Coordinates of C-alpha atoms and ligand atoms in Angstrom, one line a residue:
Chain A
M90 CA 0.0 0.0 0.0
L91 CA 1.4 3.4 -1.0
K92 CA 0.4 6.7 0.6
G93 CA 1.5 10.2 -0.2
K94 CA 0.8 13.7 -1.2
V95 CA 0.1 14.5 -4.9
H96 CA 2.4 16.6 -7.1
K97 CA 0.3 17.4 -10.2
Y98 CA 1.4 18.4 -13.7
G99 CA -0.3 18.8 -17.1
A100 CA 0.0 17.2 -20.5
N101 CA 3.2 16.2 -22.4
V102 CA 5.6 16.5 -19.6
D103 CA 8.8 15.6 -21.5
T104 CA 12.0 13.9 -20.4
D105 CA 14.0 17.1 -20.7
A106 CA 11.6 18.6 -18.2
I107 CA 11.9 15.6 -15.9
I108 CA 15.7 15.7 -16.0
P109 CA 17.4 18.2 -18.3
A110 CA 20.1 16.8 -20.6
R111 CA 22.7 19.1 -19.2
Y112 CA 22.7 16.8 -16.1
L113 CA 23.1 13.6 -18.0
N114 CA 26.9 13.5 -17.7
V115 CA 26.3 11.3 -14.7
S116 CA 24.1 8.3 -14.1
E117 CA 23.8 7.9 -10.3
P118 CA 20.1 8.2 -9.4
A119 CA 20.8 10.3 -6.3
E120 CA 22.7 12.9 -8.3
L121 CA 20.0 13.0 -11.0
A122 CA 17.2 13.4 -8.4
K123 CA 18.7 16.7 -7.3
H124 CA 17.6 18.2 -10.6
C125 CA 14.3 16.4 -11.1
M126 CA 11.6 18.6 -12.7
E127 CA 13.8 21.6 -12.2
D128 CA 12.9 23.5 -15.4
I129 CA 9.1 23.3 -14.9
D130 CA 8.9 23.1 -11.1
R131 CA 11.8 24.7 -9.4
D132 CA 10.6 23.7 -5.9
F133 CA 9.7 20.1 -6.6
V134 CA 12.9 18.7 -5.1
K135 CA 12.4 20.8 -1.9
K136 CA 8.7 19.9 -1.6
V137 CA 8.8 16.2 -2.3
K138 CA 8.6 13.7 0.6
P139 CA 9.4 10.0 0.4
G140 CA 6.3 8.2 -0.7
D141 CA 4.7 11.1 -2.5
I142 CA 2.7 10.5 -5.7
M143 CA 3.2 12.2 -9.0
M144 CA 0.3 12.9 -11.2
A145 CA -0.1 14.2 -14.8
T146 CA -2.7 14.3 -17.6
T147 CA -1.7 12.8 -21.0
N148 CA 1.6 11.5 -22.6
F149 CA 3.7 11.8 -19.5
G150 CA 7.4 11.2 -20.2
C151 CA 7.4 11.9 -23.9
G152 CA 10.7 12.7 -25.7
S153 CA 14.0 10.9 -25.1
S154 CA 14.6 7.3 -24.1
R155 CA 16.7 8.3 -21.1
E156 CA 16.1 5.9 -18.2
H157 CA 17.6 8.8 -16.1
A158 CA 14.0 10.2 -16.1
P159 CA 12.2 7.5 -14.1
L160 CA 15.4 6.9 -12.1
A161 CA 15.5 10.6 -11.1
I162 CA 11.8 10.6 -10.1
K163 CA 12.2 7.4 -8.1
A164 CA 15.3 8.6 -6.3
A165 CA 13.5 11.8 -5.5
G166 CA 11.2 9.8 -3.4
I167 CA 8.1 9.4 -5.6
S168 CA 6.4 6.1 -5.0
C169 CA 4.2 5.9 -8.1
I170 CA 2.9 8.0 -11.0
I171 CA -0.8 8.3 -12.0
A172 CA -1.6 9.7 -15.4
K173 CA -4.2 9.5 -18.1
S174 CA -1.5 8.2 -20.5
F175 CA 2.2 7.6 -20.6
A176 CA 4.7 7.9 -23.5
R177 CA 5.7 4.5 -24.7
I178 CA 9.4 4.4 -23.8
F179 CA 8.9 6.0 -20.4
F180 CA 6.3 3.4 -19.6
R181 CA 8.8 0.5 -20.3
N182 CA 11.6 2.2 -18.5
A183 CA 9.6 2.9 -15.4
I184 CA 8.2 -0.7 -15.2
N185 CA 11.7 -2.1 -15.9
I186 CA 13.3 -0.2 -13.0
G187 CA 10.4 -0.8 -10.6
L188 CA 8.6 2.6 -10.6
P189 CA 4.9 1.8 -10.6
L190 CA 2.7 3.6 -13.1
L191 CA -1.1 3.7 -13.1
E192 CA -3.4 4.9 -15.8
C193 CA -6.7 6.4 -14.5
D194 CA -8.6 9.3 -16.1
A195 CA -11.1 9.8 -13.2
A196 CA -8.4 9.9 -10.5
V197 CA -6.5 12.6 -12.5
D198 CA -9.7 14.6 -13.1
K199 CA -10.9 14.5 -9.5
T200 CA -7.6 15.0 -7.7
E201 CA -5.8 18.3 -6.9
A202 CA -2.2 19.0 -6.1
G203 CA -1.6 18.5 -2.4
D204 CA -4.4 15.9 -1.9
T205 CA -3.4 12.7 -0.1
L206 CA -3.8 9.4 -1.9
E207 CA -3.6 5.8 -0.9
V208 CA -2.8 3.4 -3.7
E209 CA -3.0 -0.4 -3.8
L210 CA -0.9 -1.4 -6.8
Y211 CA -2.1 -4.9 -7.6
S212 CA -5.8 -4.1 -7.5
G213 CA -5.3 -0.7 -9.0
R214 CA -7.4 0.9 -6.2
I215 CA -6.8 4.6 -5.7
K216 CA -8.3 6.3 -2.7
N217 CA -8.4 10.1 -2.4
L218 CA -8.3 10.5 1.4
T219 CA -8.6 14.3 1.2
R220 CA -11.8 14.1 -0.8
G221 CA -13.2 10.8 0.2
M222 CA -13.3 9.4 -3.3
E223 CA -12.2 6.1 -4.8
F224 CA -11.1 5.1 -8.3
T225 CA -9.8 2.1 -10.1
A226 CA -6.9 2.2 -12.5
K227 CA -6.7 0.2 -15.7
P228 CA -5.3 -3.2 -15.0
Y229 CA -1.9 -4.2 -16.3
P230 CA -1.8 -6.6 -19.3
K231 CA -1.0 -10.1 -18.1
F232 CA 2.6 -10.0 -19.4
M233 CA 3.3 -6.7 -17.7
A234 CA 1.9 -8.0 -14.4
E235 CA 4.3 -11.0 -14.7
L236 CA 7.2 -8.7 -15.4
I237 CA 6.4 -6.6 -12.3
S238 CA 5.9 -9.6 -10.0
A239 CA 9.2 -11.1 -11.2
G240 CA 10.8 -7.9 -9.8
G241 CA 11.5 -6.0 -13.0
L242 CA 13.2 -6.9 -16.3
I243 CA 16.6 -7.8 -15.0
E244 CA 15.2 -10.4 -12.6
Y245 CA 12.9 -11.6 -15.3
T246 CA 15.8 -12.0 -17.7
R247 CA 17.9 -13.8 -15.1
K248 CA 15.1 -16.3 -14.6
R249 CA 14.7 -16.8 -18.4
L250 CA 18.4 -17.4 -18.8
A251 CA 18.3 -19.9 -15.9
S252 CA 15.5 -21.8 -17.6
R253 CA 17.2 -21.4 -21.0
E254 CA 13.9 -20.3 -22.4
I255 CA 15.6 -18.2 -25.1
I256 CA 14.2 -18.2 -28.6
Chain B
M149 CA -0.2 -7.8 -42.1
T150 CA 1.3 -4.3 -42.3
L151 CA 5.0 -3.7 -43.0
A152 CA 5.7 -3.4 -39.3
E153 CA 3.8 -6.6 -38.5
K154 CA 5.5 -8.5 -41.3
I155 CA 9.0 -7.6 -40.0
L156 CA 8.1 -8.4 -36.4
A157 CA 6.5 -11.7 -37.2
A158 CA 9.6 -12.7 -39.2
H159 CA 11.6 -12.2 -36.0
T160 CA 9.5 -14.5 -33.9
D161 CA 8.5 -18.1 -34.2
K162 CA 5.0 -17.1 -35.2
K163 CA 3.5 -16.9 -38.7
K164 CA 1.3 -13.9 -37.8
V165 CA 1.3 -11.2 -35.2
S166 CA -1.5 -8.7 -34.5
P167 CA -1.6 -5.3 -32.8
G168 CA -1.8 -5.5 -29.0
E169 CA -0.1 -8.9 -28.8
F170 CA 3.0 -9.3 -26.5
I171 CA 5.8 -11.0 -28.4
N172 CA 9.4 -11.9 -28.0
V173 CA 11.4 -10.5 -30.9
R174 CA 14.9 -11.5 -32.0
V175 CA 17.0 -8.4 -32.7
D176 CA 19.5 -7.8 -35.5
L177 CA 21.2 -4.9 -33.9
I178 CA 21.4 -3.3 -30.4
L179 CA 22.6 0.2 -29.9
A180 CA 23.7 2.4 -27.0
N181 CA 25.5 5.7 -26.6
D182 CA 27.6 7.6 -24.1
I183 CA 24.6 8.7 -22.1
T184 CA 22.6 5.4 -22.1
A185 CA 25.3 2.8 -22.2
P186 CA 26.7 3.4 -18.7
I187 CA 23.3 2.4 -17.2
A188 CA 22.8 -0.5 -19.6
I189 CA 26.3 -1.8 -18.7
R190 CA 25.5 -1.6 -15.0
E191 CA 22.2 -3.5 -15.5
F192 CA 23.9 -6.0 -17.8
Q193 CA 26.4 -6.8 -15.1
R194 CA 23.5 -7.4 -12.7
I195 CA 22.1 -10.1 -14.9
G196 CA 25.2 -12.2 -14.2
V197 CA 26.3 -13.2 -17.7
D198 CA 29.8 -12.6 -18.9
K199 CA 29.4 -12.0 -22.6
V200 CA 26.9 -10.3 -24.8
F201 CA 24.9 -12.7 -26.9
D202 CA 26.7 -11.7 -30.2
P203 CA 29.4 -9.0 -30.3
K204 CA 28.7 -8.3 -33.9
K205 CA 25.1 -7.3 -33.1
V206 CA 25.9 -4.8 -30.4
V207 CA 27.2 -1.3 -31.2
M208 CA 28.2 1.5 -29.0
V209 CA 28.7 5.1 -30.2
P210 CA 30.1 8.0 -28.2
D211 CA 28.3 11.0 -29.8
H212 CA 26.3 13.0 -27.2
F213 CA 29.0 14.7 -25.1
V214 CA 32.1 14.0 -27.3
P215 CA 34.8 15.0 -27.8
N216 CA 34.2 15.0 -24.1
K217 CA 33.0 18.3 -22.7
D218 CA 33.9 17.7 -19.0
I219 CA 35.3 15.2 -16.6
A220 CA 32.0 13.6 -15.7
S221 CA 31.1 12.9 -19.3
A222 CA 34.7 11.6 -20.0
E223 CA 34.2 9.1 -17.2
Q224 CA 31.0 7.9 -18.8
A225 CA 32.6 7.6 -22.2
K226 CA 35.5 5.7 -20.7
L227 CA 33.3 3.2 -19.0
M228 CA 31.6 2.5 -22.3
R229 CA 34.8 2.3 -24.2
E230 CA 36.3 -0.2 -21.8
F231 CA 33.2 -2.4 -21.9
A232 CA 33.2 -2.3 -25.7
R233 CA 36.8 -3.4 -25.8
E234 CA 36.4 -6.1 -23.3
Q235 CA 33.3 -7.5 -25.0
E236 CA 34.8 -6.9 -28.5
I237 CA 31.6 -5.3 -29.7
L238 CA 31.3 -2.7 -32.5
Y239 CA 32.6 0.7 -31.4
F240 CA 33.4 3.9 -33.2
E241 CA 36.0 6.2 -31.5
V242 CA 36.1 9.9 -31.9
G243 CA 37.7 10.5 -35.3
Q244 CA 35.7 7.6 -36.8
M245 CA 32.4 8.2 -35.3
G246 CA 29.3 10.1 -36.2
I247 CA 25.9 10.8 -34.6
E248 CA 24.7 7.2 -34.2
H249 CA 21.6 7.5 -36.4
V250 CA 23.7 9.0 -39.3
L251 CA 26.5 6.6 -38.7
L252 CA 24.9 3.2 -38.6
P253 CA 23.0 3.3 -41.9
E254 CA 26.0 4.9 -43.6
Q255 CA 28.2 2.0 -42.3
G256 CA 25.7 -0.6 -43.6
L257 CA 25.0 -1.8 -40.1
V258 CA 21.3 -1.3 -40.5
L259 CA 19.5 -3.0 -43.4
P260 CA 16.0 -3.5 -44.7
G261 CA 13.9 -6.0 -42.8
D262 CA 16.0 -5.7 -39.7
V263 CA 14.7 -5.3 -36.2
V264 CA 16.9 -2.8 -34.4
I265 CA 16.5 -1.6 -30.8
G266 CA 18.5 1.3 -29.4
A267 CA 18.8 3.0 -26.1
D268 CA 18.0 6.3 -27.8
S269 CA 14.6 7.5 -28.8
H270 CA 15.6 8.4 -32.3
T271 CA 16.5 4.8 -33.2
C272 CA 13.3 5.0 -35.2
T273 CA 15.4 6.8 -37.9
Y274 CA 16.3 3.4 -39.5
G275 CA 12.6 2.9 -40.6
A276 CA 13.7 5.0 -43.6
L277 CA 15.4 1.8 -44.9
G278 CA 12.4 -0.5 -44.3
A279 CA 13.6 -1.7 -41.0
F280 CA 11.6 -2.0 -37.7
A281 CA 13.7 0.2 -35.4
T282 CA 12.6 1.5 -32.1
G283 CA 14.0 3.3 -29.0
M284 CA 14.0 1.8 -25.6
G285 CA 15.6 2.4 -22.2
S286 CA 19.0 1.2 -20.9
T287 CA 17.5 -1.7 -18.9
D288 CA 15.8 -3.1 -22.1
I289 CA 19.1 -2.9 -23.9
A290 CA 20.9 -4.7 -21.1
A291 CA 18.4 -7.6 -21.2
A292 CA 18.7 -7.8 -25.0
M293 CA 22.5 -7.8 -24.9
A294 CA 22.3 -10.8 -22.7
T295 CA 19.6 -12.8 -24.6
G296 CA 19.4 -11.4 -28.2
D297 CA 15.7 -10.8 -27.9
I298 CA 13.3 -8.4 -26.3
W299 CA 9.6 -8.2 -25.4
M300 CA 7.4 -5.9 -27.5
K301 CA 3.8 -5.2 -27.8
V302 CA 2.8 -5.3 -31.5
P303 CA 1.8 -1.7 -32.4
P304 CA -1.1 -0.8 -34.6
T305 CA -0.1 0.9 -37.8
I306 CA -1.2 4.3 -39.0
K307 CA -0.8 4.8 -42.8
L308 CA 0.0 8.3 -43.9
I309 CA -0.4 9.0 -47.6
Y310 CA 1.2 12.1 -49.1
H311 CA -0.2 13.2 -52.4
G312 CA 1.3 15.7 -54.8
N313 CA 4.7 17.1 -55.7
L314 CA 6.8 19.0 -53.2
G315 CA 7.5 22.7 -53.9
K316 CA 10.9 24.4 -53.8
W317 CA 12.8 24.3 -50.5
V318 CA 10.2 21.8 -49.1
S319 CA 11.7 18.6 -47.8
G320 CA 11.1 15.6 -45.5
K321 CA 11.5 17.8 -42.5
D322 CA 8.5 19.9 -43.6
L323 CA 6.4 16.9 -44.2
I324 CA 7.1 15.5 -40.8
L325 CA 6.7 18.8 -38.9
Y326 CA 3.4 19.3 -40.7
T327 CA 2.3 15.8 -39.8
I328 CA 3.2 16.2 -36.1
S329 CA 1.3 19.5 -35.9
N330 CA -1.7 17.8 -37.5
I331 CA -1.9 14.7 -35.4
G332 CA -0.2 16.1 -32.2
V333 CA 2.8 14.9 -30.1
D334 CA 0.8 11.9 -29.0
G335 CA -1.0 11.4 -32.3
A336 CA 0.8 8.2 -33.0
L337 CA 1.3 7.1 -29.4
Y338 CA 2.2 3.3 -29.3
S339 CA 1.7 3.0 -33.0
A340 CA 3.9 2.4 -36.1
M341 CA 3.7 5.0 -38.8
E342 CA 3.9 3.9 -42.5
F343 CA 4.7 6.7 -44.9
V344 CA 3.5 6.3 -48.5
G345 CA 2.4 8.3 -51.6
E346 CA 3.8 10.1 -54.6
A347 CA 5.5 12.7 -52.5
I348 CA 7.3 10.0 -50.6
D349 CA 8.3 8.1 -53.8
T350 CA 10.2 11.2 -54.9
L351 CA 11.8 11.9 -51.6
S352 CA 15.6 11.2 -51.2
I353 CA 16.8 8.7 -48.7
D354 CA 18.3 11.5 -46.6
S355 CA 14.9 13.2 -46.4
R356 CA 13.3 9.9 -45.5
F357 CA 15.8 9.5 -42.6
T358 CA 14.6 12.9 -41.4
M359 CA 11.0 11.9 -41.5
A360 CA 11.5 8.5 -39.8
N361 CA 13.7 10.2 -37.2
M362 CA 10.9 12.4 -36.0
A363 CA 8.2 9.7 -35.8
I364 CA 8.9 9.6 -32.1
E365 CA 8.0 13.2 -31.9
A366 CA 4.4 12.1 -32.6
G367 CA 4.8 9.4 -29.9
A368 CA 5.3 6.6 -32.5
K369 CA 7.1 3.4 -31.8
A370 CA 8.5 3.3 -35.3
G371 CA 8.2 5.1 -38.6
L372 CA 8.6 3.0 -41.7
F373 CA 9.1 3.4 -45.4
R374 CA 8.7 0.7 -48.1
V375 CA 11.9 -0.4 -49.8
D376 CA 12.2 1.0 -53.4
N377 CA 15.0 1.4 -56.0
K378 CA 16.4 4.3 -54.0
T379 CA 16.6 2.2 -50.9
Q380 CA 18.3 -0.6 -52.8
L381 CA 20.8 1.8 -54.3
Y382 CA 21.6 3.2 -50.9
V383 CA 22.1 -0.2 -49.2
K384 CA 23.6 -2.2 -51.9
S385 CA 27.1 -0.8 -51.7
R386 CA 27.0 -0.7 -47.9
A387 CA 25.6 -4.1 -46.9
K388 CA 28.0 -6.6 -45.7
R389 CA 25.4 -9.3 -45.0
P390 CA 22.2 -10.5 -46.8
Y391 CA 18.9 -8.8 -46.0
L392 CA 15.2 -9.4 -46.7
V393 CA 12.7 -6.9 -48.1
Y394 CA 9.2 -7.1 -46.7
E395 CA 6.1 -5.7 -48.2
P396 CA 2.8 -5.0 -46.5
D397 CA 0.0 -7.3 -47.5
N398 CA -2.8 -5.9 -49.8
D399 CA -5.3 -6.6 -47.1
A400 CA -3.2 -5.2 -44.2
E401 CA -5.3 -3.6 -41.5
Y402 CA -4.4 -0.1 -40.5
S403 CA -5.8 1.6 -37.4
Q404 CA -6.0 4.9 -39.3
V405 CA -5.4 6.1 -42.8
I406 CA -4.5 9.8 -43.0
E407 CA -4.1 11.6 -46.4
Y408 CA -2.5 14.9 -47.1
D409 CA -2.2 16.9 -50.3
V410 CA 1.2 18.5 -49.9
S411 CA 1.6 20.2 -53.3
L412 CA 1.1 23.7 -51.8
L413 CA 3.0 23.0 -48.6
E414 CA 5.4 25.7 -47.5
P415 CA 8.6 25.1 -45.4
Q416 CA 7.4 24.7 -41.8
V417 CA 8.8 26.1 -38.6
A418 CA 8.0 24.6 -35.2
L419 CA 7.8 27.3 -32.5
P420 CA 8.7 26.9 -28.9
H421 CA 8.2 24.6 -27.0
S422 CA 6.7 21.8 -29.0
P423 CA 7.5 20.1 -32.3
A424 CA 3.7 20.2 -32.9
N425 CA 3.6 24.0 -32.6
T426 CA 4.2 24.4 -36.3
K427 CA 3.4 27.1 -38.7
P428 CA 4.3 27.8 -42.4
V429 CA 7.5 29.9 -42.5
S430 CA 5.6 32.9 -44.1
Q431 CA 3.7 33.3 -40.9
V432 CA 6.7 33.4 -38.6
E433 CA 9.1 35.7 -40.5
N434 CA 10.6 38.7 -38.6
I435 CA 11.6 36.8 -35.5
D436 CA 15.2 37.8 -34.6
I437 CA 17.6 35.0 -33.9
N438 CA 20.9 34.7 -32.1
Q439 CA 22.0 31.3 -33.3
A440 CA 21.4 28.9 -36.2
V441 CA 22.3 25.2 -35.8
I442 CA 22.5 23.0 -38.9
G443 CA 23.2 19.4 -38.0
S444 CA 22.0 16.5 -35.8
C445 CA 20.6 13.0 -36.5
T446 CA 17.6 14.8 -38.1
N447 CA 19.4 17.0 -40.7
G448 CA 23.2 16.5 -40.5
R449 CA 23.5 14.4 -43.7
L450 CA 25.2 15.4 -47.0
E451 CA 22.0 16.5 -48.7
D452 CA 21.3 18.8 -45.8
L453 CA 24.8 20.4 -45.9
R454 CA 24.5 20.8 -49.7
I455 CA 21.3 22.7 -49.3
A456 CA 22.8 24.9 -46.6
A457 CA 25.8 25.6 -48.8
Q458 CA 23.6 26.5 -51.7
I459 CA 22.3 29.3 -49.6
L460 CA 25.4 30.3 -47.7
K461 CA 27.9 30.2 -50.5
G462 CA 29.1 33.7 -51.4
R463 CA 27.1 35.3 -48.7
K464 CA 27.8 36.2 -45.1
V465 CA 26.2 35.1 -41.8
H466 CA 24.5 38.0 -40.1
P467 CA 26.9 39.7 -37.7
E468 CA 24.7 39.1 -34.7
V469 CA 24.2 35.4 -35.4
R470 CA 26.4 32.4 -34.5
C471 CA 25.9 29.9 -37.3
I472 CA 27.0 26.4 -36.1
I473 CA 27.3 23.6 -38.7
I474 CA 27.9 20.1 -37.5
P475 CA 28.3 17.3 -40.1
G476 CA 26.6 14.1 -38.9
S477 CA 29.5 11.8 -39.4
Q478 CA 33.2 11.8 -40.4
Q479 CA 32.1 10.5 -43.8
V480 CA 29.7 13.4 -44.2
Y481 CA 32.4 15.8 -43.0
L482 CA 34.9 14.4 -45.6
D483 CA 32.4 14.4 -48.4
A484 CA 31.4 18.0 -47.6
L485 CA 35.1 19.0 -47.5
V486 CA 35.8 17.4 -50.9
E487 CA 32.8 19.1 -52.4
G488 CA 33.9 22.5 -51.1
L489 CA 30.9 22.9 -48.8
I490 CA 33.1 23.4 -45.7
E491 CA 35.0 26.1 -47.4
A492 CA 31.7 27.8 -48.3
F493 CA 30.6 27.6 -44.7
I494 CA 33.8 29.0 -43.3
K495 CA 34.0 31.8 -45.8
A496 CA 30.4 32.7 -44.9
G497 CA 31.4 33.0 -41.3
A498 CA 30.0 29.8 -39.9
A499 CA 31.6 27.6 -37.2
V500 CA 32.0 24.0 -38.4
S501 CA 32.6 21.3 -35.9
T502 CA 33.6 17.6 -35.7
P503 CA 30.5 15.3 -35.6
T504 CA 28.7 15.4 -32.2
C505 CA 25.1 15.8 -30.9
G506 CA 26.4 18.9 -29.1
P507 CA 23.8 21.7 -29.0
C508 CA 20.9 19.5 -30.1
L509 CA 20.5 18.4 -26.4
G510 CA 22.1 21.4 -24.8
G511 CA 25.2 19.5 -24.2
H512 CA 28.0 21.7 -25.6
M513 CA 29.1 23.5 -28.8
G514 CA 26.3 26.1 -28.8
V515 CA 24.4 26.1 -25.5
L516 CA 21.9 29.0 -25.2
A517 CA 21.8 31.7 -22.6
A518 CA 18.5 33.0 -21.1
G519 CA 16.5 35.0 -23.5
E520 CA 18.4 33.7 -26.6
R521 CA 16.7 32.3 -29.6
C522 CA 18.0 29.7 -32.0
I523 CA 16.7 28.3 -35.3
S524 CA 17.8 24.7 -35.5
T525 CA 17.5 21.7 -37.9
T526 CA 17.2 19.4 -34.9
N527 CA 14.1 17.5 -33.7
R528 CA 13.1 18.9 -30.3
N529 CA 12.4 22.4 -29.0
F530 CA 11.2 21.5 -25.4
V531 CA 11.9 24.0 -22.6
G532 CA 15.6 24.0 -21.9
R533 CA 16.5 21.6 -24.7
M534 CA 19.4 23.7 -26.0
G535 CA 20.4 25.4 -22.7
S536 CA 18.7 27.9 -20.5
P537 CA 15.1 27.1 -19.7
K538 CA 14.5 30.7 -20.7
S539 CA 15.9 30.2 -24.2
E540 CA 13.9 29.4 -27.3
V541 CA 14.4 26.9 -30.1
Y542 CA 12.6 27.0 -33.5
L543 CA 12.8 23.9 -35.6
A544 CA 13.1 24.1 -39.4
N545 CA 14.8 22.5 -42.4
P546 CA 18.4 23.4 -43.4
A547 CA 17.4 25.8 -46.1
V548 CA 15.3 27.9 -43.7
A549 CA 18.0 27.7 -41.0
A550 CA 20.7 28.9 -43.5
A551 CA 18.6 31.7 -44.9
S552 CA 17.7 32.8 -41.4
A553 CA 21.4 32.8 -40.4
I554 CA 22.1 35.3 -43.2
M555 CA 19.2 37.6 -42.5
G556 CA 19.4 37.4 -38.7
R557 CA 15.7 36.6 -38.4
I558 CA 13.6 33.7 -39.4
T559 CA 12.9 33.8 -43.1
S560 CA 12.1 31.8 -46.1
P561 CA 15.0 30.7 -48.4
G562 CA 13.0 32.3 -51.2
E563 CA 13.9 35.7 -49.9
I564 CA 17.5 35.1 -50.7
L565 CA 17.4 32.8 -53.7
G566 CA 13.9 33.2 -55.1
Ligands
SF4_625 S1 21.5 14.6 -32.5 FE1 20.1 15.1 -30.9 S2 18.3 13.9 -31.2 FE2 20.0 13.0 -32.4 S3 20.9 11.4 -31.1 FE3 22.0 13.3 -30.8 S4 21.0 14.3 -29.0 FE4 19.6 12.8 -29.8

């Protein structure tokens, strides 16, 4: 069960906004986290508390393939991201590194920045404790659920290699 | 099946694949660069295998922050170089390299019918050659380096048909900017784009690379072109291994078919801060600029430099403009030199650099200060992309960028050459 305050953004938050390329000369998550969201929300790093939840409308994470983006968000303390839709590469990257993403239009429409949410990942249940409302996110496709429960892509690959299930 | 589905199916053990299906795909080439490789290497080592599945199918290119701009980026490049040597994978050192998406097709490493994955979003560039190429993250690349395959969800395909003949100074860049402004930055989210029509048939391979390159700017997973004589001519002299040409079936199912008549299309300019914020150049003239960048994996090929030289030759860059020209690869650089293009640029007062991504991602070689404005042939104009979050980037084709460099304001090449 995840619980935290919401940091809310709009549509098409791109990977340059999440972590500007000028900071990509390193790849340690903690270093990246220091500059997370800096160009569109200067105070994010100061405001964010471990466990907080990020929220956005459509196409979150569009732009580059930099895994530095979900790594920075995760290392900043964010426990999950809820949006109406995610950019394709960002979605893969986040799932691969174990940053949970949920897609839920209603939760995004009805939640304001600063609200407190409680999220149960496997059922996709999202409770807005501030407003006393409840929503259900889109379920993960079966394959993605398997990948997540294996502990991410690296663990999943390790298991596949062990069972020699390579095509 | 569509072209994308045909290629994907051929890389699985299935006869047919359909949109939405999760499949495991064998890959022909895996790519990473000096930004994404360090994380991929770290994750690869966590998997616990010693060797990549096939060293001839993994390539690493230092291009983003090289020749290295600072100590931190030099450390990242070193890590990648050492891994590449130890694993004996393909690697192109400074002096032989190019921007990855210019370099790999030019070296014959990407061929029609291939499945290519790269830890770089513009890996989709190779769709110009009739390959299925898509960008992923470093962890995906790490897994694929270990196993030689990767999971994918089969994308639906959007067919885009371009009717008519292109006017003067109108190129692939303008077609793709126009398309993105029409369908939006998420207009092709999770989909493959297939580009067809008379206007596409007449398009050069370099212009097709430009279009496929920016498919990601509409959210697409891949942007594909069918293989024709021009493609065959391009790959024949370069290919060092056999390749297969796939054609979409006549009864292929497309999620959408979009048609444009582009005969009257003007050169396009994307205003800050979105590639979809596009207008015809005639509607954005008279915006003063401080810098013009001609280069990148979008427009750093020989054709692009030839067009820029046509405009810059015998003229002078505006005294208040820094015009920075970056050939996309050593080969492009050399060809441009032999053809006299470099001389024309230098005489015009432009700075010409060794191949690098450089200013495209605000790395080095032309970072913008607050309040500065740049016209650029690159592919992204997000907030802070080329430097200060208070700077502005306008995206255009090389002809518009060169003409604007001379005038000191955004303008149509027609104003200079008619
Ligand atoms: S030129 Fe720009 S878009 Fe292309 S690979 Fe380099 S940084 Fe990315």
